[in-house]
Structure formats: C-alpha cells, structure tokens
PDB file of C-alpha atoms in Angstrom:
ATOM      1  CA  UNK A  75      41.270  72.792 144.868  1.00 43.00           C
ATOM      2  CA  UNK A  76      41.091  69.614 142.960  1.00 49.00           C
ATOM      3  CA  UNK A  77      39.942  66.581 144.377  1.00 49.00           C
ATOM      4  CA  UNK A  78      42.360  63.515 143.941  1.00 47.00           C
ATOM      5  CA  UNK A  79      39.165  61.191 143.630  1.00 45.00           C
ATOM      6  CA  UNK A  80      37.987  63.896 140.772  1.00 47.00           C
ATOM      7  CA  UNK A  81      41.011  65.066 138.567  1.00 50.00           C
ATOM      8  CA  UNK A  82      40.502  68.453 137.146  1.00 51.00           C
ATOM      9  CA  UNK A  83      38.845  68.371 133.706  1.00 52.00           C
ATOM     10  CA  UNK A  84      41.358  67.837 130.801  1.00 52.00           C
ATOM     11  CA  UNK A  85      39.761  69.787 128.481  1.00 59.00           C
ATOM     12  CA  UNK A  86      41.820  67.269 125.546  1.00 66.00           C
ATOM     13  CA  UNK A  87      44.801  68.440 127.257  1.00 83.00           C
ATOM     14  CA  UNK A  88      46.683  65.142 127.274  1.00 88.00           C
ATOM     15  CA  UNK A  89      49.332  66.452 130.030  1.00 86.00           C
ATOM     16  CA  UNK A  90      46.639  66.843 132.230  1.00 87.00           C
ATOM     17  CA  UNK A  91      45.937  64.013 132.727  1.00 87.00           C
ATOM     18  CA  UNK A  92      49.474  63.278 133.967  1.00 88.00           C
ATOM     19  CA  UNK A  93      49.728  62.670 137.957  1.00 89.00           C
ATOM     20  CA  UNK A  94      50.183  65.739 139.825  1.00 86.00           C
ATOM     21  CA  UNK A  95      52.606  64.131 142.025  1.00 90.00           C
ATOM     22  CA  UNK A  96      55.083  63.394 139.174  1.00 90.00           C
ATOM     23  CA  UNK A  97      57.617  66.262 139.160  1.00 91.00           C
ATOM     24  CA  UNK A  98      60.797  67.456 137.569  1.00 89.00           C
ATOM     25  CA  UNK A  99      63.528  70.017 138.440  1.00 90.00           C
ATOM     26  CA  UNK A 100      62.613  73.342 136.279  1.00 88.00           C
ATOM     27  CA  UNK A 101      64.644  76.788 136.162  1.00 88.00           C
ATOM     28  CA  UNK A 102      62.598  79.753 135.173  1.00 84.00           C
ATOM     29  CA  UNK A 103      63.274  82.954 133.079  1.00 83.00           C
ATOM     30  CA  UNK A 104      65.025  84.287 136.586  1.00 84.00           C
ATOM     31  CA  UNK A 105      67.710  81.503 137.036  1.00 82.00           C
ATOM     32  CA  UNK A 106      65.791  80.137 139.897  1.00 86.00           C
ATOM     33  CA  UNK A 107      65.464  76.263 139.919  1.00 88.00           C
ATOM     34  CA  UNK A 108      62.342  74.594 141.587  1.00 89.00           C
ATOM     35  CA  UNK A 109      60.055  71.125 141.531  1.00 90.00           C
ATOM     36  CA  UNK A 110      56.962  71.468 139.022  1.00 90.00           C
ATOM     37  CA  UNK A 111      54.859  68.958 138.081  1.00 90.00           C
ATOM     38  CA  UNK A 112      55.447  67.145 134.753  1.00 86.00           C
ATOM     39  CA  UNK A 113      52.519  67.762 133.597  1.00 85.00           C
ATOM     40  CA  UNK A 114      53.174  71.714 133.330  1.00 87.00           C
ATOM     41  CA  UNK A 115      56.257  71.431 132.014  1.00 88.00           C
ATOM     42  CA  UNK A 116      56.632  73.825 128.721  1.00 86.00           C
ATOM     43  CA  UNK A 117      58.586  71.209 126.620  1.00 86.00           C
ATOM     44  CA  UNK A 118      55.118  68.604 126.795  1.00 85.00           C
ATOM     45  CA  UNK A 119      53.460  71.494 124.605  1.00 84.00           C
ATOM     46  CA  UNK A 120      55.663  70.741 121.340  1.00 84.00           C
ATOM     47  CA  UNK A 121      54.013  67.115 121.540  1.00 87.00           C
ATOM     48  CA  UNK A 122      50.161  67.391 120.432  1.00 87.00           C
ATOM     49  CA  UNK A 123      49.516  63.234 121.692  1.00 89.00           C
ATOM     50  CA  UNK A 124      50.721  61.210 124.907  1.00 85.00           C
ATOM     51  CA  UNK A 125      51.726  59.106 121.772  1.00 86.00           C
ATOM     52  CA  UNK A 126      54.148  61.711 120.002  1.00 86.00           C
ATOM     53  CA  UNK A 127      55.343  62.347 123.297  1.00 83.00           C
ATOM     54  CA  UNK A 128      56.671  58.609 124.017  1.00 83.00           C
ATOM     55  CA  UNK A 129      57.911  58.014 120.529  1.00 84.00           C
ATOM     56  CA  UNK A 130      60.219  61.004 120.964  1.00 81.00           C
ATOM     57  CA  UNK A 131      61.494  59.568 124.346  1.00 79.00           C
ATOM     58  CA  UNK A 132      61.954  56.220 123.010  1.00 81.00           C
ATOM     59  CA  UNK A 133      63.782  57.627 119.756  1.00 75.00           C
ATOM     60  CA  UNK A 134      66.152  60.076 122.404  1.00 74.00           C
ATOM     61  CA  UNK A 135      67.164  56.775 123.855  1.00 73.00           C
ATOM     62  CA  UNK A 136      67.650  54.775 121.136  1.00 72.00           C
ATOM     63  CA  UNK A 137      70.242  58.032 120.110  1.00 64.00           C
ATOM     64  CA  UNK A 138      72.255  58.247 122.976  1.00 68.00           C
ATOM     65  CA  UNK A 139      75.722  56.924 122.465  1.00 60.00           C
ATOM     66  CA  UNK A 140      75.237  57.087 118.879  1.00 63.00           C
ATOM     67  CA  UNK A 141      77.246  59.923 116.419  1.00 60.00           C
ATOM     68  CA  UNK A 142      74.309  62.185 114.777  1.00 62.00           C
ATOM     69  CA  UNK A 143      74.351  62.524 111.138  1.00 62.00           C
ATOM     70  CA  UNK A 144      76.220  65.306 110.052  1.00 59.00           C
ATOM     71  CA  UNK A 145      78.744  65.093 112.589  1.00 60.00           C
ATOM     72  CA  UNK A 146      82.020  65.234 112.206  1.00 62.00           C
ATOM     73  CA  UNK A 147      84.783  64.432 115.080  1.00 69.00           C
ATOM     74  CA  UNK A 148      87.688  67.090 114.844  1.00 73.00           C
ATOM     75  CA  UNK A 149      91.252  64.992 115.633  1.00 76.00           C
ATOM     76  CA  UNK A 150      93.053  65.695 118.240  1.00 77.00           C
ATOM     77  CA  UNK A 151      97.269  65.646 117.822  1.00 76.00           C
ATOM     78  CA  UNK A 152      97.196  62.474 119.229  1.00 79.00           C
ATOM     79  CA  UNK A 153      95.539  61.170 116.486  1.00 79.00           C
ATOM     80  CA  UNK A 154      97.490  60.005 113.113  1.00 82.00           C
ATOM     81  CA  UNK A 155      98.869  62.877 111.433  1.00 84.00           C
ATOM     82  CA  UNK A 156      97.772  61.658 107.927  1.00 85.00           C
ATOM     83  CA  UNK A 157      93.996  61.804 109.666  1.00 83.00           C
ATOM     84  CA  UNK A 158      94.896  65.257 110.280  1.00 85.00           C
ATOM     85  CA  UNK A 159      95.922  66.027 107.421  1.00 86.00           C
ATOM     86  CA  UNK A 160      92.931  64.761 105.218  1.00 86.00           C
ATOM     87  CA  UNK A 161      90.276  66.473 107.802  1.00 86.00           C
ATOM     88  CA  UNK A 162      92.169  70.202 107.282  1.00 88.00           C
ATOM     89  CA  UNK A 163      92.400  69.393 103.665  1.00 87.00           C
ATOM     90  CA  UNK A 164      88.578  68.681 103.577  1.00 85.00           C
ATOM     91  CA  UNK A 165      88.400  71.764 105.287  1.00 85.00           C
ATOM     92  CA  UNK A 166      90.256  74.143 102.952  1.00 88.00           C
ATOM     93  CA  UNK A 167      93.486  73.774 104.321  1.00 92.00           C
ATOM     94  CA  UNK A 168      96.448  73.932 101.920  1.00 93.00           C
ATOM     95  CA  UNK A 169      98.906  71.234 101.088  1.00 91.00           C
ATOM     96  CA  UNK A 170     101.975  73.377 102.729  1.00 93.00           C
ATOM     97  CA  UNK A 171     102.369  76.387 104.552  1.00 94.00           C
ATOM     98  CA  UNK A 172     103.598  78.221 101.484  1.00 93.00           C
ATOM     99  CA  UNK A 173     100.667  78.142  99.778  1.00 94.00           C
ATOM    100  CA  UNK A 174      98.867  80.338 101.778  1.00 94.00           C
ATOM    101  CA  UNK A 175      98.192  83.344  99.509  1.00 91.00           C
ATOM    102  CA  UNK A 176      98.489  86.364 101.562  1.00 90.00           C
ATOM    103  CA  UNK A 177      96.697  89.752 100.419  1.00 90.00           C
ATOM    104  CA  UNK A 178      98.855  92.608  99.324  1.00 88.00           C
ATOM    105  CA  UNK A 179      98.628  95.248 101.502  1.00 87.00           C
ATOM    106  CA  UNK A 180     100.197  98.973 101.221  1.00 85.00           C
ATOM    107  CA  UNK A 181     102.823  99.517 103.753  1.00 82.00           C
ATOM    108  CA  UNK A 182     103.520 102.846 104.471  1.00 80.00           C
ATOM    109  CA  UNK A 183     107.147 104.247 103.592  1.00 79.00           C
ATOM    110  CA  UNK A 184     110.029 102.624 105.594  1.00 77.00           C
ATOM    111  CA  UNK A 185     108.415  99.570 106.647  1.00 80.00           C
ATOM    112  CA  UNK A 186     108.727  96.278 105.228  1.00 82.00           C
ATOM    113  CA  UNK A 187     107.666  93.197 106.717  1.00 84.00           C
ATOM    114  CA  UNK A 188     110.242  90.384 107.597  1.00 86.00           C
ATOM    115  CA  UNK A 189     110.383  87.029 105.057  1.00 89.00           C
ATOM    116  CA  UNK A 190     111.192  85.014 108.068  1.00 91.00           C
ATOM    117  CA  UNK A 191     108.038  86.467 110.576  1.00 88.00           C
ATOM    118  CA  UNK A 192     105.655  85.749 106.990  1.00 90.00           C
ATOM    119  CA  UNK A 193     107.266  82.099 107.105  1.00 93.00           C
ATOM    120  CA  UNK A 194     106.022  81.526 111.013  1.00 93.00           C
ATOM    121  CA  UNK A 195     102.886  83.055 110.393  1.00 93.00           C
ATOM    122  CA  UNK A 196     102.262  80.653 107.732  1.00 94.00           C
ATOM    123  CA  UNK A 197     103.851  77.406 109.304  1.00 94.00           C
ATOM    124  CA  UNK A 198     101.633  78.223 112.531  1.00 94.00           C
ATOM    125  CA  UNK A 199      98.363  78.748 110.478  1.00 94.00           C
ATOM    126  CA  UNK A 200      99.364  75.465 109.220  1.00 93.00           C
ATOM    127  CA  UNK A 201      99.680  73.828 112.020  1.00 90.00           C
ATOM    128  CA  UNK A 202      96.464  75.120 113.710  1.00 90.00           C
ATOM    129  CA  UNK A 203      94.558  73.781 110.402  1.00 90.00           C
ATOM    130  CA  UNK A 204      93.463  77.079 109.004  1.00 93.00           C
ATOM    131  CA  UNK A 205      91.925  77.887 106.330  1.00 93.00           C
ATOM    132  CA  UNK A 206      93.078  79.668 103.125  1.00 92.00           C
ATOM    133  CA  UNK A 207      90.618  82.066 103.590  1.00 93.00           C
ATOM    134  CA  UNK A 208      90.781  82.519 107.426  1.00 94.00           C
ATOM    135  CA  UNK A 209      94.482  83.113 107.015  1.00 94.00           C
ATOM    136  CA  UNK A 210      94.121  85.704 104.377  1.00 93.00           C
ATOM    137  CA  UNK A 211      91.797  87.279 106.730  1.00 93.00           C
ATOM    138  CA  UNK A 212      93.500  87.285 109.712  1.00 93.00           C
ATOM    139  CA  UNK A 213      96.618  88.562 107.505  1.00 92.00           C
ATOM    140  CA  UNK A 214      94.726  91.708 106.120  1.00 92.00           C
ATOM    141  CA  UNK A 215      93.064  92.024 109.856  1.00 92.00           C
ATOM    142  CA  UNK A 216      96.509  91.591 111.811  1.00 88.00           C
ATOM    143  CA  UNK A 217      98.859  93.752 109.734  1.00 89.00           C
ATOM    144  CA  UNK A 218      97.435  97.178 110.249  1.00 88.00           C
ATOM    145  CA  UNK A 219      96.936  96.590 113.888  1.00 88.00           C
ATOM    146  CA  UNK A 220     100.455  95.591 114.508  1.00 86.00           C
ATOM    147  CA  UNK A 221     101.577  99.193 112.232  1.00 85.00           C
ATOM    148  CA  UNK A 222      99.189 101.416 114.258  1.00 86.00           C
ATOM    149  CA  UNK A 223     100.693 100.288 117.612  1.00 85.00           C
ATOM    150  CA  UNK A 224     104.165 100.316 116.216  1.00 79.00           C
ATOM    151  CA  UNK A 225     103.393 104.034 115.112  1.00 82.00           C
ATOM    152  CA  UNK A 226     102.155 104.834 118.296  1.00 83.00           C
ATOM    153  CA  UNK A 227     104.455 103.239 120.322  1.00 81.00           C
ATOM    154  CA  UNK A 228     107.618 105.484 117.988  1.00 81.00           C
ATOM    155  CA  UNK A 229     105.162 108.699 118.159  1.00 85.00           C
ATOM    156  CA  UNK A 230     105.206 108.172 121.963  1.00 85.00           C
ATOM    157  CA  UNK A 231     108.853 107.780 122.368  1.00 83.00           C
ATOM    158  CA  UNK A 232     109.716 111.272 120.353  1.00 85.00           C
ATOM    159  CA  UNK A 233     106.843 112.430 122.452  1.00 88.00           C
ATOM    160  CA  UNK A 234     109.218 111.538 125.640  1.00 85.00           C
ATOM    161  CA  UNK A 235     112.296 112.408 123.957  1.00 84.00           C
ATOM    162  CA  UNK A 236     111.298 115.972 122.894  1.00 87.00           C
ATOM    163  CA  UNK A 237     110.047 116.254 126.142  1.00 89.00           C
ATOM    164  CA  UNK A 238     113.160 115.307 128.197  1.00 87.00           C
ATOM    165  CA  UNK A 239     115.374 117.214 125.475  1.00 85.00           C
ATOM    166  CA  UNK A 240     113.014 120.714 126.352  1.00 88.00           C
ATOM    167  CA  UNK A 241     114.034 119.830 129.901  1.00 87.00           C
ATOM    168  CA  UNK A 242     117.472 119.592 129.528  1.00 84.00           C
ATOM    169  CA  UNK A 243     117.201 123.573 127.609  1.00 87.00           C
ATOM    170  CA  UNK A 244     114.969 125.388 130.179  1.00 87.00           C
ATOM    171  CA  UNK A 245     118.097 124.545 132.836  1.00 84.00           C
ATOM    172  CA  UNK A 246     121.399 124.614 130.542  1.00 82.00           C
ATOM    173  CA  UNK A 247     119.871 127.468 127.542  1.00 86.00           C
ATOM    174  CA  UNK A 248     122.611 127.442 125.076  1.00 84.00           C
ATOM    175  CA  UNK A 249     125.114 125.006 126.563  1.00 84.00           C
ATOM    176  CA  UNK A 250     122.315 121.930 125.951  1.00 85.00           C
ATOM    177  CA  UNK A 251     124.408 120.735 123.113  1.00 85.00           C
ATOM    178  CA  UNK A 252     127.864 121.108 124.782  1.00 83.00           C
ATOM    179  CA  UNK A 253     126.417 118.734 127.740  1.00 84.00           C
ATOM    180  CA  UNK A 254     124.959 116.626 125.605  1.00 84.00           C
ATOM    181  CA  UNK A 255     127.984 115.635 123.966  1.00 83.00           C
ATOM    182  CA  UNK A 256     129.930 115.374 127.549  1.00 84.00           C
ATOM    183  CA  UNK A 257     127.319 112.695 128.145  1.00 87.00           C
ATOM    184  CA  UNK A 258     127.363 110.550 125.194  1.00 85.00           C
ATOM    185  CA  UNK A 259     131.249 111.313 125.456  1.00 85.00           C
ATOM    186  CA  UNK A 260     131.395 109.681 129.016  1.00 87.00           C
ATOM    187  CA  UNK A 261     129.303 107.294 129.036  1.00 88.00           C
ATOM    188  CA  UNK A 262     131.415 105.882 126.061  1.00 85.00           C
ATOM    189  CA  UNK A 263     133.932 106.230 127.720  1.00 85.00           C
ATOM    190  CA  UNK A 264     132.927 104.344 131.181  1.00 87.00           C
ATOM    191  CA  UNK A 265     131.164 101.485 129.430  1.00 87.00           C
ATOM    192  CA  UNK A 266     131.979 101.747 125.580  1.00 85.00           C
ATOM    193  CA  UNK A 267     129.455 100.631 123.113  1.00 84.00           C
ATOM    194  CA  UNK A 268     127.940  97.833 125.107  1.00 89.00           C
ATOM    195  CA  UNK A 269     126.450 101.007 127.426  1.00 89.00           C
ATOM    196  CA  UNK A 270     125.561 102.766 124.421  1.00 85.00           C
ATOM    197  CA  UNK A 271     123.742  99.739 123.052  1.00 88.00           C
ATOM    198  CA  UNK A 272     121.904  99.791 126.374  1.00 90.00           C
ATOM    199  CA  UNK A 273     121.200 103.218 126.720  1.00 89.00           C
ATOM    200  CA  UNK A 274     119.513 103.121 123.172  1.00 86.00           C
ATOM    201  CA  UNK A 275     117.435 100.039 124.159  1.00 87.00           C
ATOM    202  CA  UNK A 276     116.377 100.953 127.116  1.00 88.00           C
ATOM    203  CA  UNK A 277     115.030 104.493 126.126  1.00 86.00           C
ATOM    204  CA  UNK A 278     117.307 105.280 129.250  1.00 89.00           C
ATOM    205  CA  UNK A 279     119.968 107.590 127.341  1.00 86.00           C
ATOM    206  CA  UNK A 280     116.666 109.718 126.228  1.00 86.00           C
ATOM    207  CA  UNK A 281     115.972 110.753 129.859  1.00 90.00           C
ATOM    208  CA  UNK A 282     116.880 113.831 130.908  1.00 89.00           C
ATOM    209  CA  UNK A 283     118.105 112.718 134.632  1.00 91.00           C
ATOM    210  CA  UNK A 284     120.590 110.167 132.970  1.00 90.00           C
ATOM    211  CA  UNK A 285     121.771 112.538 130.875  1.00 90.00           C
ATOM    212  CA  UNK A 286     122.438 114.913 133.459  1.00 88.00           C
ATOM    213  CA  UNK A 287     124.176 112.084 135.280  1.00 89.00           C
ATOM    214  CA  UNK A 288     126.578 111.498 132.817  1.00 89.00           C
ATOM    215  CA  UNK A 289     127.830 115.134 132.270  1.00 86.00           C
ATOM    216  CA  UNK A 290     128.114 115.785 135.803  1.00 87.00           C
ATOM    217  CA  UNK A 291     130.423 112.992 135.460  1.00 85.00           C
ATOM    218  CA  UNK A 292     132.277 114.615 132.406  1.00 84.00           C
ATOM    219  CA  UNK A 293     134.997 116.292 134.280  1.00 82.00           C
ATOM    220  CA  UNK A 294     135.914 112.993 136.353  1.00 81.00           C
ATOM    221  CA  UNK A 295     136.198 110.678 133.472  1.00 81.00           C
ATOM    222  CA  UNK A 296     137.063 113.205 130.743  1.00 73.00           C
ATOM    223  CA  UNK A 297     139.075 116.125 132.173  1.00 60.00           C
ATOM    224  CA  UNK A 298     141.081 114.251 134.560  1.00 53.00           C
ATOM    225  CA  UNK A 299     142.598 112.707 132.199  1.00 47.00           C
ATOM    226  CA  UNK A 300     143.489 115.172 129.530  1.00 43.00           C
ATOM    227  CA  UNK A 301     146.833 115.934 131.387  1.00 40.00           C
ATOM    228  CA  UNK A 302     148.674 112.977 130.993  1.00 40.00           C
ATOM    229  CA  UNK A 303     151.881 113.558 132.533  1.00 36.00           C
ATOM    230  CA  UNK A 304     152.364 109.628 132.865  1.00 36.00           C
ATOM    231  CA  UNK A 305     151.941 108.919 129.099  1.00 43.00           C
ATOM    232  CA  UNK A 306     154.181 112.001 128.142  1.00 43.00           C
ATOM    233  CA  UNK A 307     152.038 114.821 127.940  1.00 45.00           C
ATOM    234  CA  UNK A 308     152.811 118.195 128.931  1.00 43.00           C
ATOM    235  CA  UNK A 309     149.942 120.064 127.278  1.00 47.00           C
ATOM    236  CA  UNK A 310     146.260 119.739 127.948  1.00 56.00           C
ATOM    237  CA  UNK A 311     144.938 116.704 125.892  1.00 65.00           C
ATOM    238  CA  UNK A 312     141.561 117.470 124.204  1.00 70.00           C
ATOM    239  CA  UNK A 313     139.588 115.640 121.035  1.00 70.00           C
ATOM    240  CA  UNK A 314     140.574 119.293 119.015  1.00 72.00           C
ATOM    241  CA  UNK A 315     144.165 118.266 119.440  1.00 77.00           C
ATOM    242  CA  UNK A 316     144.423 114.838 118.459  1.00 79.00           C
ATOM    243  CA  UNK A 317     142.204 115.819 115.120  1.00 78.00           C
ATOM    244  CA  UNK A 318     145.459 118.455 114.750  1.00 81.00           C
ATOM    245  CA  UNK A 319     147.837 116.242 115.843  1.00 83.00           C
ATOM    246  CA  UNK A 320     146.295 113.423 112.906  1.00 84.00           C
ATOM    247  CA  UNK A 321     146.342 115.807 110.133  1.00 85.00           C
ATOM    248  CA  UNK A 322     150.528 116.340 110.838  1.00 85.00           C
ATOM    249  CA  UNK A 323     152.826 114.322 108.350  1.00 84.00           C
ATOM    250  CA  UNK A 324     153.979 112.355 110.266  1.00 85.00           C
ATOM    251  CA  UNK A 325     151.046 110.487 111.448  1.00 84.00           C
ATOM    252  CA  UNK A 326     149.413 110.362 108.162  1.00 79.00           C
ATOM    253  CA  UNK A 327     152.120 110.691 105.338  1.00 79.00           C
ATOM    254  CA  UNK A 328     153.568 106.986 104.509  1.00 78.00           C
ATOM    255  CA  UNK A 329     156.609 108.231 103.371  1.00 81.00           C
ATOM    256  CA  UNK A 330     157.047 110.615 106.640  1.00 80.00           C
ATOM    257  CA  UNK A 331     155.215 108.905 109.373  1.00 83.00           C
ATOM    258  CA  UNK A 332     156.836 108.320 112.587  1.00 84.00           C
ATOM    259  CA  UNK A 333     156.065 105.673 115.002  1.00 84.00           C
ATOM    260  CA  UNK A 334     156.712 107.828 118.315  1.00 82.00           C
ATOM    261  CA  UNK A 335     154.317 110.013 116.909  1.00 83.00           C
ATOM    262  CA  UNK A 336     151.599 107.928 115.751  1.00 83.00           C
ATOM    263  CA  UNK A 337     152.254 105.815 119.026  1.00 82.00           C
ATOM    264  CA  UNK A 338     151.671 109.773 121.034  1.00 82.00           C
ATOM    265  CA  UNK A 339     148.323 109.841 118.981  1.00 81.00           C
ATOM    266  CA  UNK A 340     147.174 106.441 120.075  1.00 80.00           C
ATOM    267  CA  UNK A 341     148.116 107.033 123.597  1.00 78.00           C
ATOM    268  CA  UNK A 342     146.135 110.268 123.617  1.00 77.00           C
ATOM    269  CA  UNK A 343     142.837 108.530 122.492  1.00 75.00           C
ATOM    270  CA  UNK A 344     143.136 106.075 125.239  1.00 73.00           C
ATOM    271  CA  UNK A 345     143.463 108.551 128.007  1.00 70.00           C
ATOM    272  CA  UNK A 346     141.078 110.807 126.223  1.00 67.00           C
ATOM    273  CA  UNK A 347     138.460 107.913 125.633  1.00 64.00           C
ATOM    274  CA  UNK A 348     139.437 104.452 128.389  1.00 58.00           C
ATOM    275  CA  UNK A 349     137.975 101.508 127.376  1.00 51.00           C
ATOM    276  CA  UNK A 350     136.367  99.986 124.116  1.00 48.00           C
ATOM    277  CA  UNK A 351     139.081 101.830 121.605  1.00 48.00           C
ATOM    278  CA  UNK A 352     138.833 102.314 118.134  1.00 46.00           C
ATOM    279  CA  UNK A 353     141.905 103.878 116.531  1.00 47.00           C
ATOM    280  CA  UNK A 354     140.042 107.348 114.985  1.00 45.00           C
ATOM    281  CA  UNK A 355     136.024 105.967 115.852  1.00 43.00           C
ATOM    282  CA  UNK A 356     135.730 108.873 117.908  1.00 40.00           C
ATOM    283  CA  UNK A 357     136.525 111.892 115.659  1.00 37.00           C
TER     284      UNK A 357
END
C-alpha cells in the first residue's frame, strides 16, 4: 500500500499524479455504477499532458449552450410554415405533393390501385417532409406488402367458405343447393337487401350454421305464405308460378294486359317475397 507522505511512482503517467481521493461516478462493461478515482478513469488516457487535458475541459465549457457546426435545428409545426417549407426543400422535398414520382409497379390482374388513396399517400408524405426518394421507396416497399396480405386475407376467406360449403354437403348430399337457395331466399325476404349487404360483409352468410338457420326458417317465412287466401289465391303460390303467370298476355302484352291481372302478379311477389320489393328482381 502506498504511503500518502510517498505517492506511488508516476512512471510519466501524468494521471498519477492526480489525488487518490478525487473520485467520479463510473459504470463498467456490466452496467454496474461505482466511485473510482479520477485518476483511473479510461477517458484521461486519450489526453497524453495534464495540459491537453485542461484545454479540452476549458474548450467543453466554452461549447456548452452554443449550436455545433454542422448542425441543423429541424422545425417544429409551430414554427412558420414558409421555414418549413425551405428546410424540406433543402432536404429534397418537392414543391407539391404531386410531384412525387412514384415507381411503376406490375399489379397483378384485377387489381388497380385507387387515384384518390395515391393522392393521400402523397399529400401525407408531404406533410411529414419526405423525400422524393424516401417516398418512391416506401411506395415500391409498401405496395406489395399491402397485395400479399390482401391475397391472403381473399385465399383465407374461400379457404372458410369451401370449408363451410363441404359442411353444408356431408349433412344435406344432393339437396345442398335446394337449401341454399331457401336461405338466401329468406333471409331476403326477412330483412331485404340491407341483410344481404350484411351477410356479405360480415363473412356471416358464408357460415354454414347461419345458413342452416335461415332454411330452417324457409317454411315459416316462405311456405306460409304461398296460400294466400286473403289476397285471392286459391292455388299454392310458388316463384315457378309467377314466372308462368308473367309470360301470359295479359301481364306482358300492351295491347292485352289487364290490370287485375298484373295487380294478381304483384300481389303474389309480395306474399311470396315481404319486404324490400322489386317488381320482377327476384326471378
């Protein structure tokens, strides 16, 4: 151990000749911060002189507060738009968002992309000051992405739907398409198109319980009222009859058409189909 009245040989080490009792706050390769003396601090090596070592602390000082050369403040959207405006520009930013010149890129068959979705991409590349080049970039980068998961997500949803349809056959073998069309047939009739729409949205009218709902349902909403002895109907009422019933003279002949008869038709498609009614949609 040293003796404070004899300080350990310097060997022209300048730093040791620093006090052992000055210390600093140090953190180590592990993360772990402790007290060393100044003297071993690793940053004292880069200085070969005590001298080089104060006219580096005296120049930090005299730099503190001050902007470094080469710096360049990035504005805020506080700050004057025209400021803006010039530091983008300097930057490579076009004059207008239209004058970003995105890549061409191959779409595959079927797919176009949208003039107005093009217009916000550019207007918010614009907007976050981005380059001509990092636009093009992100452009050529983006596009793909966004038609592989589109792909995927339409591969997945036959996926579903082929599955749901096979379910539907192993329990109703040849009458699958009979019961199919009692479902689309009823649940048109119960909510009209808005149900449709949402059916179709939803990916709901591709399951196979919902399906099943809706033809168990058939015979309630369809059946019961195909004999419409309110509405002058003495024969079953069925979609086969009204197309006969429509290709007769007098519902379709100008010269011979008769109002009680075309009025019989009508009546017939709305207690055949209640609801949203299109004269002849249906056929």
């Amino acid at each position: 151990m040293n003796n404070p009245m004899n300080p350990r040989p310097t060997n022209g080490n300048w730093q040791a000749t620093l006090p052992a009792e000055w210390t600093i706050p140090y953190v180590d390769d592990s993360g772990r911060e402790q007290q060393i003396p100044l003297r071993d601090h690793p940053s004292l090596q880069h200085y070969k002189t005590k001298d080089e070592a104060v006219k580096a602390l005296v120049h930090a000082q005299r730099m503190l507060g001050k902007t470094p050369e080469g710096y360049v403040r990035v504005p805020s959207k506080d700050d004057n738009p025209e400021d803006r405006d010039a530091f983008f520009a300097s930057l490579g930013r076009p004059n207008r968002p239209d004058e970003y010149a995105l890549p061409e890129i191959d779409l595959p068959d079927g797919y176009e992309v949208q003039e107005a979705l093009l217009e916000q991409f550019q207007v918010t590349a614009f907007q976050l000051g981005l380059t001509a080049e990092q636009v093009a970039g992100l452009y050529q980068w983006f596009l793909p992405v966004v038609l592989e998961t589109h792909d995927g997500m339409e591969k997945e949803k036959r996926q579903l739907r082929d599955n749901e349809l096979a379910s539907l056959r192993s329990v109703h073998r040849g009458d699958t398409p009979r019961r199919l069309d009692e479902a689309l047939r009823t649940a048109e009739a119960i909510g009209g198109n808005e149900l449709l729409r949402a059916l179709d949205e939803t990916g709901a009218g591709d399951r196979a319980p919902v399906i099943a709902a809706f033809a168990k349902k058939a015979p309630l909403v369809l059946e019961s009222g195909m004999r419409g002895s309110g509405d002058g109907w003495g024969e079953e009422l069925s979609r086969e009859k009204l197309r006969e019933m429509m290709q007769d003279p007098r519902y379709h002949d100008p010269i011979k058409r008769d109002p009680k008869y075309v009025e019989k038709v009508r009546k017939g498609f709305e207690t055949l189909y209640p609801g949203d009614y299109v004269p002849g949609s249906r056929l």
